[in-house]
Short mmCIF file of C-alpha atoms in Angstrom, two decimals:
data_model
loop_
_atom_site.label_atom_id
_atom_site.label_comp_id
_atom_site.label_asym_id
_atom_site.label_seq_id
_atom_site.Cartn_x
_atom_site.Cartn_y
_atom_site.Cartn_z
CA UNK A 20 -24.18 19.33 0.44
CA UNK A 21 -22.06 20.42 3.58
CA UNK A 22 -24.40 18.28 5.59
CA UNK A 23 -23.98 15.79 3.50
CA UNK A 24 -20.24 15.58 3.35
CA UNK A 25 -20.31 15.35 6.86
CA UNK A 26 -22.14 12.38 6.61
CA UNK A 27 -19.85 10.82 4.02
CA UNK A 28 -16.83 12.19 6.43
CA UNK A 29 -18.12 9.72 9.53
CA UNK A 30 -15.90 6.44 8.28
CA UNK A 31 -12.64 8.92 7.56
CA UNK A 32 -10.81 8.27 10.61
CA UNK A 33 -12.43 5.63 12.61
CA UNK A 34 -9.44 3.39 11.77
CA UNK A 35 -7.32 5.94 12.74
CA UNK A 36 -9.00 6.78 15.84
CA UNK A 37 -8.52 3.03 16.91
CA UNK A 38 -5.33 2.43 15.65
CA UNK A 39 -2.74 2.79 18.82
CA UNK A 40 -5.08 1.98 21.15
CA UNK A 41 -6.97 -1.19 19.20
CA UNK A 42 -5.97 -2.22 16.09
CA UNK A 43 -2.42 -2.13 16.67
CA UNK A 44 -2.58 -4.05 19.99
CA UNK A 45 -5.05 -6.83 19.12
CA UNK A 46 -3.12 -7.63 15.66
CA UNK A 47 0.42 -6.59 16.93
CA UNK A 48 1.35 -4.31 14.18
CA UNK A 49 4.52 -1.94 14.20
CA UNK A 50 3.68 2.32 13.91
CA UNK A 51 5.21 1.59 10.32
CA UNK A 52 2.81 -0.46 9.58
CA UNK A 53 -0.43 0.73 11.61
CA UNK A 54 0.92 3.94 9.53
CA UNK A 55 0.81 2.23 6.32
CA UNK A 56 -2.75 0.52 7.16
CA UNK A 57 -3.92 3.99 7.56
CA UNK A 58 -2.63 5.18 4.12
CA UNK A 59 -4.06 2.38 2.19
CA UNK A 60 -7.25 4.56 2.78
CA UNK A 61 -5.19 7.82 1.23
CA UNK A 62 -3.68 5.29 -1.53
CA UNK A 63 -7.02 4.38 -3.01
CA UNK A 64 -8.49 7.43 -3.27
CA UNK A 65 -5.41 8.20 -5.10
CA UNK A 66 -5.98 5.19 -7.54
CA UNK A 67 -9.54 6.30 -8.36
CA UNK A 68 -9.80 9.84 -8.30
CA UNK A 69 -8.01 10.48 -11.46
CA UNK A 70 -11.17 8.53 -13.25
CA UNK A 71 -13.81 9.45 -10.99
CA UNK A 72 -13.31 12.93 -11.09
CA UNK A 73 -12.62 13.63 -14.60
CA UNK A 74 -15.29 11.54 -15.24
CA UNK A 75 -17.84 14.31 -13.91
CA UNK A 76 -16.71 16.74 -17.22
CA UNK A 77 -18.98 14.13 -19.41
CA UNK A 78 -21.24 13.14 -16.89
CA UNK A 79 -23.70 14.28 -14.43
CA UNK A 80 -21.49 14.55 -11.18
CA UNK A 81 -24.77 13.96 -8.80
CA UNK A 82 -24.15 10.47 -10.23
CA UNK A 83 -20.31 10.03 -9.02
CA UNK A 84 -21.24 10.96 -5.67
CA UNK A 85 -23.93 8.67 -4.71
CA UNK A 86 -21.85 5.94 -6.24
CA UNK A 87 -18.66 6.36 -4.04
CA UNK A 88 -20.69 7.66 -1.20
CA UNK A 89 -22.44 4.03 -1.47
CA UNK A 90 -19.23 2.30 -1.68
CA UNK A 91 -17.74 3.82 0.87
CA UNK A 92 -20.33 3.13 3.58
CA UNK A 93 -20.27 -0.70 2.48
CA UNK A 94 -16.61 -0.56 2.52
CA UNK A 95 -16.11 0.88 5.99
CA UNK A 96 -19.06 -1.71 7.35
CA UNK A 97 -17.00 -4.58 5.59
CA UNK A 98 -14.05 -3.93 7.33
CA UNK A 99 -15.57 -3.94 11.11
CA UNK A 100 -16.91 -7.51 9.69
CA UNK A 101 -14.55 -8.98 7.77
CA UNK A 102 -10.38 -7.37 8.80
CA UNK A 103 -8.24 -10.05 10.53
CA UNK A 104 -4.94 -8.57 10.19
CA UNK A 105 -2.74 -6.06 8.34
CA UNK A 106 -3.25 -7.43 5.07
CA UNK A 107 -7.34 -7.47 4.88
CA UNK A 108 -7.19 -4.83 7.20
CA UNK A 109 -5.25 -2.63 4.45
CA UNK A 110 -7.20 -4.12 1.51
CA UNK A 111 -10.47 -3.12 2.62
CA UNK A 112 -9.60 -0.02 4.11
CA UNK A 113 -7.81 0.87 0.25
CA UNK A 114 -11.72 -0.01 -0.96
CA UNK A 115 -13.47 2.63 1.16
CA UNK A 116 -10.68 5.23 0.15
CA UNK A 117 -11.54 4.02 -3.41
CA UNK A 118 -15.17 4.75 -2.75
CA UNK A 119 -14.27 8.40 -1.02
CA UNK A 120 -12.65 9.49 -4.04
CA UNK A 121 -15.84 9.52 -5.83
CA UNK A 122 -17.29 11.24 -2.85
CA UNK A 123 -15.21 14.32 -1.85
CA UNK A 124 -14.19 16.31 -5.22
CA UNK A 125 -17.01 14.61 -7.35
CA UNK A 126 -19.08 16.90 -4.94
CA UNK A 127 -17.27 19.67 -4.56
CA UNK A 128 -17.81 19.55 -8.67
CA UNK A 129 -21.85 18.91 -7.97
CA UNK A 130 -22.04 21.91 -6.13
CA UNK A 131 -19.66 24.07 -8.67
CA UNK A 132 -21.87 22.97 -11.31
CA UNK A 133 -24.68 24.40 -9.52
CA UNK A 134 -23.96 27.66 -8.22
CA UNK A 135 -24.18 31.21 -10.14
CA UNK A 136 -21.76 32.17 -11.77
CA UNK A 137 -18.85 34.81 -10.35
CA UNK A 138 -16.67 34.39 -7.03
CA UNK A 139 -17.52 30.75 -5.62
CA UNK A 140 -14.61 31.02 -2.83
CA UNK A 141 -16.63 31.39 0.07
CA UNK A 142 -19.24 28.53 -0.79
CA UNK A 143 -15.88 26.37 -2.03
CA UNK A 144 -14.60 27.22 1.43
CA UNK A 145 -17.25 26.41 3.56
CA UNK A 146 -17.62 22.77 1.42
CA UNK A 147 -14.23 22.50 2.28
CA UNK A 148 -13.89 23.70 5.81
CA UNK A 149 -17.33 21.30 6.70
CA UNK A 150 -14.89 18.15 5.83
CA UNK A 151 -13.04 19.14 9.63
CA UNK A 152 -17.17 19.23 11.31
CA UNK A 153 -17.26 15.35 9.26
CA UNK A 154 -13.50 13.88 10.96
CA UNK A 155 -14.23 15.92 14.56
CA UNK A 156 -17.80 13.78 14.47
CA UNK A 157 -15.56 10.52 12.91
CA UNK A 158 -12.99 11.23 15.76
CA UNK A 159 -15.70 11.14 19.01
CA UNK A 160 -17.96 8.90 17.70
CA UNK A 161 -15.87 6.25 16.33
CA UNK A 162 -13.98 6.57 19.95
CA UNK A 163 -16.73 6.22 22.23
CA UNK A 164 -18.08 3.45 20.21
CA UNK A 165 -15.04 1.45 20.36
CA UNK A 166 -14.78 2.00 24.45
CA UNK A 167 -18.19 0.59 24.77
CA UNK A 168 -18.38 -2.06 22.66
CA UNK A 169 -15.83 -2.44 20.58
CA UNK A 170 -13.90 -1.72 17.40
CA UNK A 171 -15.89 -3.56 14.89
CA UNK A 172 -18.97 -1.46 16.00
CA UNK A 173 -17.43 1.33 15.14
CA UNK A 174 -16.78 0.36 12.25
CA UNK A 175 -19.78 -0.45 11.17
CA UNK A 176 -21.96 2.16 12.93
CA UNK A 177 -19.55 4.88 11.05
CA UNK A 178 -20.37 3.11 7.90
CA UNK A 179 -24.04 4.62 7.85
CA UNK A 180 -23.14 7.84 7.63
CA UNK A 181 -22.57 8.02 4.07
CA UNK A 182 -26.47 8.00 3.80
CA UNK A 183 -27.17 11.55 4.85
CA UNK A 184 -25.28 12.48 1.45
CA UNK A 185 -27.45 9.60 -0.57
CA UNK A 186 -30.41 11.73 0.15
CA UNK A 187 -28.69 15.17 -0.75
CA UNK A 188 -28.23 13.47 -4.30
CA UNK A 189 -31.47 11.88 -4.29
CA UNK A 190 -32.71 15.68 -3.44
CA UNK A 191 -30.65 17.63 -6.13
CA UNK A 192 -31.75 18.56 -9.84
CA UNK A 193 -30.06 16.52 -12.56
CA UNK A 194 -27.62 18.32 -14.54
CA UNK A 195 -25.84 17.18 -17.39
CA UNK A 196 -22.25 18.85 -18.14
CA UNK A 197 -21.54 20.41 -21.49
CA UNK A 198 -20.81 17.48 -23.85
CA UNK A 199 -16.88 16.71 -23.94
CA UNK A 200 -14.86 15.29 -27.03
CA UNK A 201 -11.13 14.09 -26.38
CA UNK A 202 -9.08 11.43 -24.13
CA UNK A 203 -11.20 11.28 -20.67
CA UNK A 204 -7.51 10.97 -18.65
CA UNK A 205 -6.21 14.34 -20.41
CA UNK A 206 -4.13 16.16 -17.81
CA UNK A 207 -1.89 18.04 -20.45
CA UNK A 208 -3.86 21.34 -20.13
CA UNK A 209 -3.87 21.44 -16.40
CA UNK A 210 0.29 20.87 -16.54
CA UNK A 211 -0.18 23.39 -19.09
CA UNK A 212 -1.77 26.04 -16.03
CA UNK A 213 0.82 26.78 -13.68
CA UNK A 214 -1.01 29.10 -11.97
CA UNK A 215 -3.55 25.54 -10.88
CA UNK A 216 -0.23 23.87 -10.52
CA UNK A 217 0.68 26.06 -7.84
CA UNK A 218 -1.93 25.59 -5.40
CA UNK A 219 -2.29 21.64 -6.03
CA UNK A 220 1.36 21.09 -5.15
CA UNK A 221 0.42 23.53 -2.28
CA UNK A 222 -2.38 21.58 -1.29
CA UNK A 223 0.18 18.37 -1.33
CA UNK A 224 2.38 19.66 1.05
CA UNK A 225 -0.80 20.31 2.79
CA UNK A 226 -2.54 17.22 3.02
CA UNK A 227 1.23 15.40 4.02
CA UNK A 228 0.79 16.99 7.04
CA UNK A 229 -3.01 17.19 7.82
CA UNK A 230 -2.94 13.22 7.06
CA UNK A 231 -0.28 12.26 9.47
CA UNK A 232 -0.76 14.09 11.98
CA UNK A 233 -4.77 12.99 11.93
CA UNK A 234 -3.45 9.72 11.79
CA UNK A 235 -1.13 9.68 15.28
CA UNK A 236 -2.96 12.43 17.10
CA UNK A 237 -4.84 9.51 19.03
CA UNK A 238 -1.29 8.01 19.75
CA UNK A 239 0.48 10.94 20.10
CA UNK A 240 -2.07 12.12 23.10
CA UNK A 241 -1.97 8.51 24.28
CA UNK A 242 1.34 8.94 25.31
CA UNK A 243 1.34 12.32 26.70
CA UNK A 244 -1.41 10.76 29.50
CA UNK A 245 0.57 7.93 30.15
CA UNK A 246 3.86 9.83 31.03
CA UNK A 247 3.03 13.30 31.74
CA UNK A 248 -0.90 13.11 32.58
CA UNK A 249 -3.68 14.83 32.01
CA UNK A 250 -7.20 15.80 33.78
CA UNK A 251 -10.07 13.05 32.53
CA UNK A 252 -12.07 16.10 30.50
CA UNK A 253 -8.52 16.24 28.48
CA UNK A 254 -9.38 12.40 27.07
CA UNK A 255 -7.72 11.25 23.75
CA UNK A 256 -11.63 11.72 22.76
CA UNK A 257 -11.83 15.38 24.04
CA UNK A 258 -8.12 16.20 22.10
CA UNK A 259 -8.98 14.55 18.42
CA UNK A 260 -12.15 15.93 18.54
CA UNK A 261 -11.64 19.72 19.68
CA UNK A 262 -8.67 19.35 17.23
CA UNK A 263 -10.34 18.31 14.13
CA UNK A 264 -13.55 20.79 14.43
CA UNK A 265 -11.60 24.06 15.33
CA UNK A 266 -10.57 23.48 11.51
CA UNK A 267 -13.54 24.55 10.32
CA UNK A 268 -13.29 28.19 11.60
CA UNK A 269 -9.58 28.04 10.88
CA UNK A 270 -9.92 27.43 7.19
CA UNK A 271 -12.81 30.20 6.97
CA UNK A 272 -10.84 32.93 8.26
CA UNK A 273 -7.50 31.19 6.09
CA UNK A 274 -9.89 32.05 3.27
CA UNK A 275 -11.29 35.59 4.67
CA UNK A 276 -7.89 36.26 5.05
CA UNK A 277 -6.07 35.25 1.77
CA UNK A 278 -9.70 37.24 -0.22
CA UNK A 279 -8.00 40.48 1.35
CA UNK A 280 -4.40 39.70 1.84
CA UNK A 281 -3.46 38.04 -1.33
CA UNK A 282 -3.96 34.03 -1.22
CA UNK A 283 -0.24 33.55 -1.87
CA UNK A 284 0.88 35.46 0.88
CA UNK A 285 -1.46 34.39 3.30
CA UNK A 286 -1.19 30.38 2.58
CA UNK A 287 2.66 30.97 2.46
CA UNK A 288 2.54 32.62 6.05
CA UNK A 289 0.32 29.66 7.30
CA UNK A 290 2.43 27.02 6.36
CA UNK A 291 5.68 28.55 7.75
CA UNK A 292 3.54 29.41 11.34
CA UNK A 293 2.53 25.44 11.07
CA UNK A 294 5.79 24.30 10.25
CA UNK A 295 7.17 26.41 13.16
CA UNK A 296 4.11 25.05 15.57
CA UNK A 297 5.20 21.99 14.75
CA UNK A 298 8.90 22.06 15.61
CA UNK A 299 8.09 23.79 19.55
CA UNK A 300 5.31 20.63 19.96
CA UNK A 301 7.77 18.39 18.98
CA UNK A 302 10.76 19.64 21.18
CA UNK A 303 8.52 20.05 24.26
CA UNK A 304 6.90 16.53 23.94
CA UNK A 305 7.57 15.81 27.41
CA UNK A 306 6.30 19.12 28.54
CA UNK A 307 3.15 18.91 30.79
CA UNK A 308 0.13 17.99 29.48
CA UNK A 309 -1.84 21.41 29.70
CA UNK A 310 0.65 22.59 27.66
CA UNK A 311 1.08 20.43 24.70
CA UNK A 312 -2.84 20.91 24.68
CA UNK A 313 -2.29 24.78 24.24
CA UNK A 314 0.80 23.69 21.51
CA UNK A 315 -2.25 21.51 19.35
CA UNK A 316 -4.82 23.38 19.82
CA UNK A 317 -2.91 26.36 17.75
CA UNK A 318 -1.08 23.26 15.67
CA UNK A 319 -5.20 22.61 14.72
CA UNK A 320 -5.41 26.23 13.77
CA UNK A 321 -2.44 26.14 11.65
CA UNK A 322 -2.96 23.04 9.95
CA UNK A 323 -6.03 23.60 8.11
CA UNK A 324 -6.02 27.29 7.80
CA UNK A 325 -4.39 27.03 4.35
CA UNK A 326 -7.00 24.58 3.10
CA UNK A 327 -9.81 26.75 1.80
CA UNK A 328 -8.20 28.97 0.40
CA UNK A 329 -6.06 26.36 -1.56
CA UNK A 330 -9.00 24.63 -3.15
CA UNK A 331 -10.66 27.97 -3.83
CA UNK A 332 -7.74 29.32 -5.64
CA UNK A 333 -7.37 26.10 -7.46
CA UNK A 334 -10.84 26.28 -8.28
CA UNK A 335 -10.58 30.39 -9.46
CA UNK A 336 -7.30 28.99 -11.40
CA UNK A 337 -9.05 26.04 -13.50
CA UNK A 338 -9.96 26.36 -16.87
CA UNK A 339 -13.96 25.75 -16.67
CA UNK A 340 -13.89 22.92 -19.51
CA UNK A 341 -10.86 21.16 -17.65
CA UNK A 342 -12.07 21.39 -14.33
CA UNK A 343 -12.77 18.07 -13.90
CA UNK A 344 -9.37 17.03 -14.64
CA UNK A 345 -7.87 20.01 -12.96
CA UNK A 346 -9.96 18.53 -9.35
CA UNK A 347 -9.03 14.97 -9.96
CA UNK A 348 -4.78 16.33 -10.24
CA UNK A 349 -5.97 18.62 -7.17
CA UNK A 350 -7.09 15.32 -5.30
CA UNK A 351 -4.63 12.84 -6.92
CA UNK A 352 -1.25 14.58 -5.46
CA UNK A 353 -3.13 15.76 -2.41
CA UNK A 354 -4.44 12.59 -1.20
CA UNK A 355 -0.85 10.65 -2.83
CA UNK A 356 0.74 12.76 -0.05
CA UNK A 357 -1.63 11.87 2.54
CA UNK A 358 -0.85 8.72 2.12
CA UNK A 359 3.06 9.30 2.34
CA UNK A 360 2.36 11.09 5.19
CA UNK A 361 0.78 8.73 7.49
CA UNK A 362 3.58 6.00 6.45
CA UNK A 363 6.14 8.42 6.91
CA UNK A 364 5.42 9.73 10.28
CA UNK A 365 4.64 6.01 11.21
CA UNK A 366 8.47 4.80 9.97
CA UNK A 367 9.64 8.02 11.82
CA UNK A 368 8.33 6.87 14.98
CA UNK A 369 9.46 3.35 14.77
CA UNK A 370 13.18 4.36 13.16
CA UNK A 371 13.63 6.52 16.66
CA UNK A 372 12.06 4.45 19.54
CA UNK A 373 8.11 3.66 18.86
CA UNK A 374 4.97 4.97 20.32
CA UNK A 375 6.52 4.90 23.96
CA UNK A 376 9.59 7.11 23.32
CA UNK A 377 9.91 11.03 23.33
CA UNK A 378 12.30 10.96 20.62
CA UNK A 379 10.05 9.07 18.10
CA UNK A 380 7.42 11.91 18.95
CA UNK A 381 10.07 14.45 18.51
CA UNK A 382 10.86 12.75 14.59
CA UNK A 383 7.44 12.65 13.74
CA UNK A 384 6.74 16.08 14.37
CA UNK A 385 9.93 17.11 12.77
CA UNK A 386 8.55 14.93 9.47
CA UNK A 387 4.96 16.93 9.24
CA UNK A 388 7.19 20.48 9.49
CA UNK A 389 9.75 19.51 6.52
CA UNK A 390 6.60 18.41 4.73
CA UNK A 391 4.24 21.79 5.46
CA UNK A 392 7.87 23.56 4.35
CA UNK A 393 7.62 22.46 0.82
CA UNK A 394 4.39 24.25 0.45
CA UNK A 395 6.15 28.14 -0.29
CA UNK A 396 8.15 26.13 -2.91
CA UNK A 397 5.24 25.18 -4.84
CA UNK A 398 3.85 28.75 -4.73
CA UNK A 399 7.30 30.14 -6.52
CA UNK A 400 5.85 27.80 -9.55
CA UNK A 401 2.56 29.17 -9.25
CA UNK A 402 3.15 32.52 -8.97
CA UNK A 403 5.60 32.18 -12.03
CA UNK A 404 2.71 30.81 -14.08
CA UNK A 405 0.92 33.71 -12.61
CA UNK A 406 3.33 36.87 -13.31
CA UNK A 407 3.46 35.49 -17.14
CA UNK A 408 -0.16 35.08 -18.16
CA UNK A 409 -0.98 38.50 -16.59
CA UNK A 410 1.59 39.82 -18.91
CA UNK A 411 0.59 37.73 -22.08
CA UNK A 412 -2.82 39.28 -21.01
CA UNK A 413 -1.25 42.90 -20.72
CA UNK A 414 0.95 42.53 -23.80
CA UNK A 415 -2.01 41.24 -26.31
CA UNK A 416 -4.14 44.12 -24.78
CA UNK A 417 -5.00 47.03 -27.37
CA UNK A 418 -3.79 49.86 -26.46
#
């Protein structure tokens, strides 16, 4: 399955890997809207997950995920065929987000459905924490591509790696979920679990920052060459690569750590150290390049070190015959932040000076702090729903 996701993870950010130094140049787009391009991938995922995910409490989830992991790969080849512009650009790029969202959580539901029963964190986690191994791998090879022959082949080349998880689904046993009565969009009893609530709000704040700043590292190290320089071995390549796999072991020990810490104490210390990491990038954006690469190489620590154990606890926190529902809320806000924050960071930039100024840098990274900074908020809800069903518990026990 991890080897799988990684496959369906090849497409995630070629357009963002291309954007400031392709896409935006050949079709003359503004940050804003190179920033909104790049959520339309975020925005239908959003649209479709809600469906797609709850769909896998009636049926066989095996089946969601070789659907959208399909779709996705034809939707990522279609666009290094068919974009022209902003507008089909952002259309088809919305279709393979579309076809992600029955890729990502549909699985992580496959492979809940088919592990023993007890503490799934650590096999949650390293589901989860494989998704940075899948955008490093999207990063360099959509990159080198492009230098070598262009855009569109990236594009398309990306587009085949959804097929290493058609034959993990083609591999697994069939397994048909415990038949379901009721609405099939019924998110009343995951409002009604606070506890769950907590860590998908969490995860929002989360994924508003992991989002945007995925989607303007390229640009963001683009600019530190051009006006501070860097050694050839520090590449935008080398950066958005080392960046996005150094998640992996960050979110395993975010999840080691919150299994013997507490996982609202440890995901509320990671998002104030990333909101903090943040800031100091962000004032010293002119500082020389070898150390702004120090500055994001802890900023790719920080990042995704509270992502593990967020979808774990979710997980732990779900009521089994609503998880489903309780994964497609987990994806719906997470990914309808994502897609915020790559338009946000994007209007940032423009609103102080564009890709070529300090100042816009300085906004943007300001924008991903205040966004990571919401995160402890949404833990004071979920630790609320917490405190009072462990005292219903304690006050119905006999005594």
């Amino acid at each position: 399955m991890c080897i799988g996701q990684v496959g369906n993870l090849l497409p995630h950010v070629t357009l963002s890997a291309n954007l400031a130094q392709h896409l935006m140049p050949a079709w003359g787009l503004s940050a804003a809207e190179g920033g909104l391009m790049a959520s339309g991938y975020a925005f239908g995922y959003m649209l479709a997950v809600p469906l797609l995910t709850t769909l896998t409490d009636r049926i066989d989830a095996r089946l969601v995920l070789l659907c959208g992991s399909v779709f996705s790969g034809l939707a990522t080849v279609a666009f290094g065929i068919f974009a022209r512009g902003f507008w089909s650009g952002a259309a088809i790029w919305s279709l393979a987000g579309l076809g992600f969202a029955g890729a990502y959580m549909p699985g992580l539901k496959a492979l809940t459905d088919r592990l023993p029963a007890g503490d799934t964190s650590r096999a949650v986690t390293l589901y989860t924490s494989s998704f940075s191994v899948g955008v490093g791998l999207s990063f360099l090879v959509a990159q080198i591509i492009a230098d070598r022959w262009g855009w569109r082949t990236a594009f398309v080349v990306t587009g085949f790696g959804p097929v290493a998880m058609v034959v993990a689904c083609l591999l697994m046993q069939a397994q048909r979920p415990v038949p379901k009565v009721g609405r099939l969009l019924d998110f009343a009893p995951v409002f009604a679990n606070r506890e769950a609530l907590g860590y998908i709000f969490g995860y929002g704040a989360h994924c508003f920052e992991l989002y945007g700043i995925r989607t303007w590292l390229v640009g963001f190290w683009t600019f530190v060459i051009a006006h501070q320089g860097a050694p050839s071995w520090l590449s935008p390549v080398a950066m958005s690569f080392c960046f996005a796999v150094i998640s992996m072991p960050a979110s395993i020990l975010g999840n080691e750590a919150a299994l013997k810490f507490g996982r609202h104490r440890t995901i509320t210390i990671v998002m104030l150290a990333s909101a903090c990491v943040a800031i100091i990038i962000g004032l010293n954006a002119t500082a020389p390049a070898w150390v702004l690469a120090l500055l994001l190489m802890i900023y790719g620590l920080t990042v995704p070190a509270d992502s593990g154990a967020l979808t774990a606890g979710m997980s732990a926190a779900a009521v089994s015959e609503h998880r489903g529902a309780t994964l497609a809320l987990h994806s719906t806000v997470g990914f309808g932040l994502s897609a915020l924050g790559a338009w946000g960071t994007g209007a940032a930039l423009d609103a102080a000076g564009g890709p070529e100024s300090a100042t816009g840098w300085r906004l943007v990274f300001a924008v991903l702090a205040s966004g990571i900074l919401l995160g402890p908020l949404a833990f004071a809800l979920g630790a609320d729903g917490a405190l009072g069903k462990a005292a219903i518990v304690r006050a119905e026990a006999p005594t």
